[in-house]
PDB file of C-alpha atoms in Angstrom:
ATOM      1  CA  ALA I1275      99.074  59.758  -8.814  1.00 70.00           C
ATOM      2  CA  GLN I1276      96.031  58.853  -6.782  1.00 76.00           C
ATOM      3  CA  ARG I1277      96.372  59.684  -3.138  1.00 84.00           C
ATOM      4  CA  VAL I1278      94.192  60.325  -0.106  1.00 88.00           C
ATOM      5  CA  THR I1279      95.522  62.090   2.955  1.00 92.00           C
ATOM      6  CA  GLN I1280      94.003  62.430   6.390  1.00 93.00           C
ATOM      7  CA  PRO I1281      96.307  64.693   8.370  1.00 94.00           C
ATOM      8  CA  GLU I1282      95.049  63.786  11.835  1.00 93.00           C
ATOM      9  CA  LYS I1283      95.736  60.328  13.200  1.00 90.00           C
ATOM     10  CA  LEU I1284      93.762  61.084  16.347  1.00 94.00           C
ATOM     11  CA  LEU I1285      91.057  63.649  17.003  1.00 96.00           C
ATOM     12  CA  SER I1286      89.544  64.116  20.446  1.00 97.00           C
ATOM     13  CA  VAL I1287      86.477  66.261  21.067  1.00 96.00           C
ATOM     14  CA  PHE I1288      83.991  66.622  23.897  1.00 97.00           C
ATOM     15  CA  LYS I1289      80.434  65.388  23.577  1.00 96.00           C
ATOM     16  CA  GLY I1290      78.258  68.030  21.975  1.00 97.00           C
ATOM     17  CA  ALA I1291      81.165  69.819  20.297  1.00 97.00           C
ATOM     18  CA  PRO I1292      81.411  70.131  16.512  1.00 97.00           C
ATOM     19  CA  VAL I1293      83.728  67.741  14.752  1.00 97.00           C
ATOM     20  CA  GLU I1294      85.500  67.928  11.407  1.00 97.00           C
ATOM     21  CA  LEU I1295      87.632  65.114  10.051  1.00 97.00           C
ATOM     22  CA  LYS I1296      89.827  66.324   7.242  1.00 97.00           C
ATOM     23  CA  CYS I1297      90.397  64.550   3.969  1.00 97.00           C
ATOM     24  CA  ASN I1298      92.319  65.740   0.929  1.00 96.00           C
ATOM     25  CA  TYR I1299      92.861  63.881  -2.286  1.00 94.00           C
ATOM     26  CA  SER I1300      94.879  64.042  -5.458  1.00 91.00           C
ATOM     27  CA  TYR I1301      93.437  62.542  -8.610  1.00 88.00           C
ATOM     28  CA  SER I1302      93.557  63.665 -12.210  1.00 86.00           C
ATOM     29  CA  GLY I1303      90.124  62.326 -13.113  1.00 83.00           C
ATOM     30  CA  SER I1304      86.652  63.114 -11.869  1.00 83.00           C
ATOM     31  CA  PRO I1305      86.693  62.041  -8.220  1.00 85.00           C
ATOM     32  CA  GLU I1306      84.201  59.879  -6.393  1.00 85.00           C
ATOM     33  CA  LEU I1307      84.721  60.052  -2.671  1.00 90.00           C
ATOM     34  CA  PHE I1308      83.494  58.072   0.298  1.00 90.00           C
ATOM     35  CA  TRP I1309      83.756  57.966   4.054  1.00 93.00           C
ATOM     36  CA  TYR I1310      83.998  54.588   5.768  1.00 90.00           C
ATOM     37  CA  VAL I1311      83.731  53.992   9.512  1.00 90.00           C
ATOM     38  CA  GLN I1312      84.967  51.172  11.697  1.00 83.00           C
ATOM     39  CA  TYR I1313      83.542  50.991  15.210  1.00 85.00           C
ATOM     40  CA  SER I1314      85.405  49.099  17.879  1.00 80.00           C
ATOM     41  CA  ARG I1315      85.410  45.348  17.173  1.00 71.00           C
ATOM     42  CA  GLN I1316      83.157  45.809  14.131  1.00 73.00           C
ATOM     43  CA  ARG I1317      83.776  45.624  10.426  1.00 71.00           C
ATOM     44  CA  LEU I1318      84.424  48.535   8.151  1.00 76.00           C
ATOM     45  CA  GLN I1319      81.217  49.982   6.746  1.00 80.00           C
ATOM     46  CA  LEU I1320      80.259  52.690   4.342  1.00 81.00           C
ATOM     47  CA  LEU I1321      79.191  55.907   6.074  1.00 89.00           C
ATOM     48  CA  LEU I1322      78.432  58.158   3.131  1.00 87.00           C
ATOM     49  CA  ARG I1323      79.408  58.995  -0.412  1.00 84.00           C
ATOM     50  CA  HIS I1324      79.573  62.381  -2.029  1.00 80.00           C
ATOM     51  CA  ILE I1325      77.336  61.596  -4.998  1.00 75.00           C
ATOM     52  CA  SER I1326      74.415  60.893  -2.689  1.00 74.00           C
ATOM     53  CA  ARG I1327      74.679  64.241  -0.919  1.00 73.00           C
ATOM     54  CA  GLU I1328      73.121  62.594   2.117  1.00 77.00           C
ATOM     55  CA  SER I1329      73.439  62.966   5.845  1.00 79.00           C
ATOM     56  CA  ILE I1330      74.062  59.775   7.797  1.00 84.00           C
ATOM     57  CA  LYS I1331      74.011  59.730  11.604  1.00 90.00           C
ATOM     58  CA  GLY I1332      74.230  63.522  11.478  1.00 91.00           C
ATOM     59  CA  PHE I1333      77.430  63.478   9.393  1.00 94.00           C
ATOM     60  CA  THR I1334      77.792  65.379   6.139  1.00 93.00           C
ATOM     61  CA  ALA I1335      80.657  65.817   3.716  1.00 94.00           C
ATOM     62  CA  ASP I1336      80.966  68.206   0.818  1.00 89.00           C
ATOM     63  CA  LEU I1337      83.269  67.679  -2.087  1.00 91.00           C
ATOM     64  CA  ASN I1338      85.344  70.803  -2.738  1.00 92.00           C
ATOM     65  CA  LYS I1339      87.096  70.324  -6.044  1.00 90.00           C
ATOM     66  CA  GLY I1340      88.935  73.642  -5.776  1.00 92.00           C
ATOM     67  CA  GLU I1341      90.556  72.616  -2.510  1.00 93.00           C
ATOM     68  CA  THR I1342      90.530  68.889  -3.398  1.00 94.00           C
ATOM     69  CA  SER I1343      88.934  68.158  -0.061  1.00 95.00           C
ATOM     70  CA  PHE I1344      86.114  66.021   1.288  1.00 96.00           C
ATOM     71  CA  HIS I1345      85.965  66.861   4.969  1.00 97.00           C
ATOM     72  CA  LEU I1346      83.517  65.007   7.215  1.00 96.00           C
ATOM     73  CA  LYS I1347      81.525  67.170   9.602  1.00 96.00           C
ATOM     74  CA  LYS I1348      79.036  66.810  12.402  1.00 96.00           C
ATOM     75  CA  PRO I1349      77.698  69.750  14.412  1.00 96.00           C
ATOM     76  CA  PHE I1350      77.286  67.910  17.730  1.00 96.00           C
ATOM     77  CA  ALA I1351      79.461  64.873  18.401  1.00 97.00           C
ATOM     78  CA  GLN I1352      78.109  61.917  20.366  1.00 97.00           C
ATOM     79  CA  GLU I1353      80.070  59.340  22.350  1.00 96.00           C
ATOM     80  CA  GLU I1354      78.893  56.601  20.003  1.00 95.00           C
ATOM     81  CA  ASP I1355      80.650  58.398  17.149  1.00 96.00           C
ATOM     82  CA  SER I1356      83.999  57.262  18.555  1.00 96.00           C
ATOM     83  CA  ALA I1357      85.536  55.100  15.809  1.00 93.00           C
ATOM     84  CA  MET I1358      88.115  54.962  13.033  1.00 90.00           C
ATOM     85  CA  TYR I1359      87.129  56.970   9.988  1.00 93.00           C
ATOM     86  CA  TYR I1360      88.597  56.348   6.560  1.00 90.00           C
ATOM     87  CA  CYS I1361      88.265  58.625   3.560  1.00 93.00           C
ATOM     88  CA  ALA I1362      88.357  56.772   0.243  1.00 90.00           C
ATOM     89  CA  LEU I1363      88.670  57.732  -3.402  1.00 87.00           C
ATOM     90  CA  LYS I1364      87.339  55.571  -6.184  1.00 80.00           C
ATOM     91  CA  ALA I1365      89.901  55.761  -8.934  1.00 74.00           C
ATOM     92  CA  ARG I1366      89.806  54.451 -12.453  1.00 67.00           C
ATOM     93  CA  ASP I1367      92.750  53.400 -14.516  1.00 60.00           C
ATOM     94  CA  ASN I1368      93.320  51.317 -17.626  1.00 53.00           C
ATOM     95  CA  TYR I1369      92.343  48.174 -15.756  1.00 50.00           C
ATOM     96  CA  GLY I1370      89.143  49.331 -14.146  1.00 54.00           C
ATOM     97  CA  GLN I1371      88.365  50.770 -10.768  1.00 59.00           C
ATOM     98  CA  ASN I1372      89.818  50.488  -7.337  1.00 67.00           C
ATOM     99  CA  PHE I1373      89.584  52.288  -4.046  1.00 72.00           C
ATOM    100  CA  VAL I1374      92.372  54.345  -2.523  1.00 79.00           C
ATOM    101  CA  PHE I1375      92.033  54.729   1.225  1.00 82.00           C
ATOM    102  CA  GLY I1376      93.512  57.332   3.497  1.00 85.00           C
ATOM    103  CA  PRO I1377      95.376  56.240   6.629  1.00 83.00           C
ATOM    104  CA  GLY I1378      92.385  56.871   8.827  1.00 88.00           C
ATOM    105  CA  THR I1379      91.565  59.199  11.710  1.00 93.00           C
ATOM    106  CA  ARG I1380      90.609  57.867  15.113  1.00 92.00           C
ATOM    107  CA  LEU I1381      87.828  59.993  16.556  1.00 96.00           C
ATOM    108  CA  SER I1382      87.470  59.932  20.309  1.00 96.00           C
ATOM    109  CA  VAL I1383      84.414  61.667  21.749  1.00 97.00           C
ATOM    110  CA  LEU I1384      84.899  62.385  25.429  1.00 96.00           C
ATOM    111  CA  PRO I1385      82.003  62.557  27.907  1.00 94.00           C
TER     112      PRO I1385
ATOM    113  CA  ASN M 651      72.061  37.349   4.898  1.00 54.00           C
ATOM    114  CA  ALA M 652      75.150  36.718   6.977  1.00 68.00           C
ATOM    115  CA  GLY M 653      77.213  39.386   5.286  1.00 82.00           C
ATOM    116  CA  VAL M 654      80.720  38.955   3.975  1.00 87.00           C
ATOM    117  CA  MET M 655      82.493  36.085   5.712  1.00 91.00           C
ATOM    118  CA  GLN M 656      86.213  35.680   6.075  1.00 93.00           C
ATOM    119  CA  ASN M 657      88.113  32.787   7.556  1.00 94.00           C
ATOM    120  CA  PRO M 658      90.152  32.221   9.425  1.00 94.00           C
ATOM    121  CA  ARG M 659      89.876  35.312  11.589  1.00 91.00           C
ATOM    122  CA  HIS M 660      93.396  34.796  12.883  1.00 93.00           C
ATOM    123  CA  LEU M 661      96.172  32.927  11.116  1.00 96.00           C
ATOM    124  CA  VAL M 662      99.677  32.300  12.394  1.00 97.00           C
ATOM    125  CA  ARG M 663     102.371  31.092  10.030  1.00 97.00           C
ATOM    126  CA  ARG M 664     106.120  30.621  10.242  1.00 97.00           C
ATOM    127  CA  ARG M 665     108.375  32.218   7.679  1.00 97.00           C
ATOM    128  CA  GLY M 666     108.376  30.216   4.450  1.00 97.00           C
ATOM    129  CA  GLN M 667     104.956  28.655   4.935  1.00 97.00           C
ATOM    130  CA  GLU M 668     101.890  29.341   2.819  1.00 97.00           C
ATOM    131  CA  ALA M 669      98.881  31.361   3.950  1.00 98.00           C
ATOM    132  CA  ARG M 670      95.415  30.913   2.459  1.00 98.00           C
ATOM    133  CA  LEU M 671      92.752  33.470   3.267  1.00 98.00           C
ATOM    134  CA  ARG M 672      89.150  32.847   2.310  1.00 97.00           C
ATOM    135  CA  CYS M 673      86.367  35.272   1.553  1.00 97.00           C
ATOM    136  CA  SER M 674      82.731  34.385   0.981  1.00 95.00           C
ATOM    137  CA  PRO M 675      80.887  37.366  -0.497  1.00 93.00           C
ATOM    138  CA  MET M 676      77.366  38.334   0.354  1.00 88.00           C
ATOM    139  CA  LYS M 677      74.698  36.324  -1.397  1.00 87.00           C
ATOM    140  CA  GLY M 678      74.159  37.593  -4.903  1.00 85.00           C
ATOM    141  CA  HIS M 679      77.428  39.529  -5.019  1.00 87.00           C
ATOM    142  CA  SER M 680      79.709  38.686  -7.895  1.00 87.00           C
ATOM    143  CA  HIS M 681      82.522  41.167  -7.223  1.00 89.00           C
ATOM    144  CA  VAL M 682      85.206  40.801  -4.597  1.00 92.00           C
ATOM    145  CA  TYR M 683      87.958  43.183  -3.485  1.00 90.00           C
ATOM    146  CA  TRP M 684      90.930  42.388  -1.265  1.00 93.00           C
ATOM    147  CA  TYR M 685      92.658  45.005   0.877  1.00 90.00           C
ATOM    148  CA  ARG M 686      95.625  44.889   3.216  1.00 91.00           C
ATOM    149  CA  GLN M 687      96.010  46.968   6.346  1.00 83.00           C
ATOM    150  CA  LEU M 688      99.511  47.134   7.715  1.00 78.00           C
ATOM    151  CA  PRO M 689      99.967  48.185  11.338  1.00 71.00           C
ATOM    152  CA  GLU M 690      99.390  51.902  11.806  1.00 61.00           C
ATOM    153  CA  GLU M 691      98.405  52.324   8.165  1.00 65.00           C
ATOM    154  CA  GLY M 692      95.188  52.620   6.193  1.00 66.00           C
ATOM    155  CA  LEU M 693      93.670  50.095   3.888  1.00 76.00           C
ATOM    156  CA  LYS M 694      95.502  49.451   0.658  1.00 81.00           C
ATOM    157  CA  PHE M 695      93.812  47.968  -2.362  1.00 83.00           C
ATOM    158  CA  MET M 696      95.265  44.704  -3.611  1.00 90.00           C
ATOM    159  CA  VAL M 697      93.008  43.066  -6.179  1.00 91.00           C
ATOM    160  CA  TYR M 698      89.539  43.215  -7.692  1.00 89.00           C
ATOM    161  CA  LEU M 699      87.901  40.050  -8.983  1.00 91.00           C
ATOM    162  CA  GLN M 700      84.721  38.904 -10.579  1.00 90.00           C
ATOM    163  CA  LYS M 701      83.760  35.272 -10.828  1.00 89.00           C
ATOM    164  CA  GLU M 702      86.587  33.474 -12.660  1.00 89.00           C
ATOM    165  CA  ASN M 703      88.192  36.783 -13.681  1.00 91.00           C
ATOM    166  CA  ILE M 704      90.823  39.083 -12.247  1.00 91.00           C
ATOM    167  CA  ILE M 705      89.748  42.597 -13.178  1.00 86.00           C
ATOM    168  CA  ASP M 706      92.439  44.679 -11.506  1.00 85.00           C
ATOM    169  CA  GLU M 707      95.485  43.332  -9.685  1.00 87.00           C
ATOM    170  CA  SER M 708      97.484  46.535  -9.733  1.00 84.00           C
ATOM    171  CA  GLY M 709      97.858  46.512  -5.948  1.00 86.00           C
ATOM    172  CA  MET M 710      99.150  42.971  -5.660  1.00 91.00           C
ATOM    173  CA  PRO M 711     102.839  42.369  -5.013  1.00 92.00           C
ATOM    174  CA  LYS M 712     104.375  40.806  -8.103  1.00 89.00           C
ATOM    175  CA  GLU M 713     105.691  37.756  -6.317  1.00 94.00           C
ATOM    176  CA  ARG M 714     104.270  35.245  -3.850  1.00 97.00           C
ATOM    177  CA  PHE M 715     100.743  36.690  -3.881  1.00 97.00           C
ATOM    178  CA  SER M 716      97.854  35.361  -5.939  1.00 96.00           C
ATOM    179  CA  ALA M 717      94.088  35.567  -5.822  1.00 97.00           C
ATOM    180  CA  GLU M 718      91.224  33.683  -7.357  1.00 96.00           C
ATOM    181  CA  PHE M 719      87.447  33.748  -7.312  1.00 95.00           C
ATOM    182  CA  PRO M 720      86.218  30.477  -8.787  1.00 93.00           C
ATOM    183  CA  LYS M 721      82.787  29.841 -10.192  1.00 90.00           C
ATOM    184  CA  GLU M 722      81.916  27.895  -7.058  1.00 90.00           C
ATOM    185  CA  GLY M 723      83.231  28.587  -3.603  1.00 92.00           C
ATOM    186  CA  PRO M 724      84.929  31.467  -1.858  1.00 95.00           C
ATOM    187  CA  SER M 725      87.559  33.840  -3.122  1.00 97.00           C
ATOM    188  CA  ILE M 726      91.053  32.840  -2.019  1.00 97.00           C
ATOM    189  CA  LEU M 727      94.003  35.098  -1.357  1.00 98.00           C
ATOM    190  CA  ARG M 728      97.151  32.984  -1.328  1.00 98.00           C
ATOM    191  CA  ILE M 729     100.508  34.083  -0.003  1.00 97.00           C
ATOM    192  CA  GLN M 730     103.388  31.730  -0.639  1.00 97.00           C
ATOM    193  CA  GLN M 731     106.601  31.644   1.398  1.00 97.00           C
ATOM    194  CA  VAL M 732     105.373  34.228   3.864  1.00 97.00           C
ATOM    195  CA  VAL M 733     107.764  36.745   5.397  1.00 96.00           C
ATOM    196  CA  ARG M 734     107.429  38.865   8.531  1.00 95.00           C
ATOM    197  CA  GLY M 735     106.439  41.870   6.438  1.00 93.00           C
ATOM    198  CA  ASP M 736     103.285  40.047   5.339  1.00 95.00           C
ATOM    199  CA  SER M 737     101.905  40.339   8.874  1.00 95.00           C
ATOM    200  CA  ALA M 738      98.802  42.480   8.510  1.00 93.00           C
ATOM    201  CA  ALA M 739      95.036  42.470   8.527  1.00 90.00           C
ATOM    202  CA  TYR M 740      93.548  41.393   5.211  1.00 94.00           C
ATOM    203  CA  PHE M 741      90.043  42.595   4.430  1.00 91.00           C
ATOM    204  CA  CYS M 742      87.718  41.370   1.766  1.00 92.00           C
ATOM    205  CA  ALA M 743      84.789  43.338   0.424  1.00 89.00           C
ATOM    206  CA  SER M 744      82.032  42.357  -1.962  1.00 88.00           C
ATOM    207  CA  SER M 745      79.671  44.318  -4.131  1.00 83.00           C
ATOM    208  CA  PRO M 746      76.755  43.479  -6.374  1.00 78.00           C
ATOM    209  CA  GLY M 747      78.702  44.796  -9.327  1.00 69.00           C
ATOM    210  CA  LEU M 748      76.802  46.773 -11.907  1.00 62.00           C
ATOM    211  CA  ALA M 749      73.680  46.876  -9.773  1.00 57.00           C
ATOM    212  CA  ALA M 750      75.411  49.034  -7.151  1.00 56.00           C
ATOM    213  CA  PRO M 751      79.005  49.541  -8.198  1.00 54.00           C
ATOM    214  CA  ASP M 752      79.861  52.051  -5.510  1.00 57.00           C
ATOM    215  CA  THR M 753      78.837  50.017  -2.529  1.00 68.00           C
ATOM    216  CA  GLN M 754      81.227  47.601  -0.914  1.00 74.00           C
ATOM    217  CA  TYR M 755      80.418  45.477   2.085  1.00 80.00           C
ATOM    218  CA  PHE M 756      83.410  44.502   4.159  1.00 80.00           C
ATOM    219  CA  GLY M 757      84.195  41.308   5.982  1.00 84.00           C
ATOM    220  CA  PRO M 758      85.648  41.230   9.495  1.00 82.00           C
ATOM    221  CA  GLY M 759      89.160  40.646   8.197  1.00 87.00           C
ATOM    222  CA  THR M 760      91.821  37.997   8.699  1.00 92.00           C
ATOM    223  CA  ARG M 761      94.748  38.916  10.902  1.00 92.00           C
ATOM    224  CA  LEU M 762      97.885  37.201   9.639  1.00 95.00           C
ATOM    225  CA  THR M 763     100.862  36.916  11.951  1.00 95.00           C
ATOM    226  CA  VAL M 764     104.136  35.621  10.579  1.00 96.00           C
ATOM    227  CA  LEU M 765     106.571  34.377  13.206  1.00 95.00           C
TER     228      LEU M 765
END
């Protein structure tokens, strides 16, 4: 079964501290993973995807197939990083592709 | 480019009524996805459409829910005989399809409240 878990519903850190938002997945195929972010009163938007191996707004995420994880990290959190973060898995089945989202983690960066 | 548009932003219906949610994809996008977000939960995939075709409806409830994406006009998510459990935020996303299959642009969502 395809599943994405984000164990923390809420994560609070102080400005300048490192932050790690955890994401684990279960999928029998070759996974494609994404992080989406939703800032307050804004729409959901793509933050980064593992195939690009990019760093966006200082965030990085490495796919660890052995641990089936795709944790999102940033060395120094900023107040403007406060938002809801969703980890997503692109899954394929007999019908095509769809996205499986985790429940989300609310990141609160304190001054 | 105005981005993905959804209307209405808020919709209130009484039990038994019909709800119609509209999604206008970004210009040039031919693929539309619908997601539902129940309170305190993450996004759940419902259906994936191309123009005039349903590609994947594995996330759609078997009854009362239907979706279409006609050749002209917005994509419509239709919920017949709504019940309280249908209260949720419904998000639409569009993508260019084969040109950039991994990228989805999300609309602001429609918040449905069933009284």
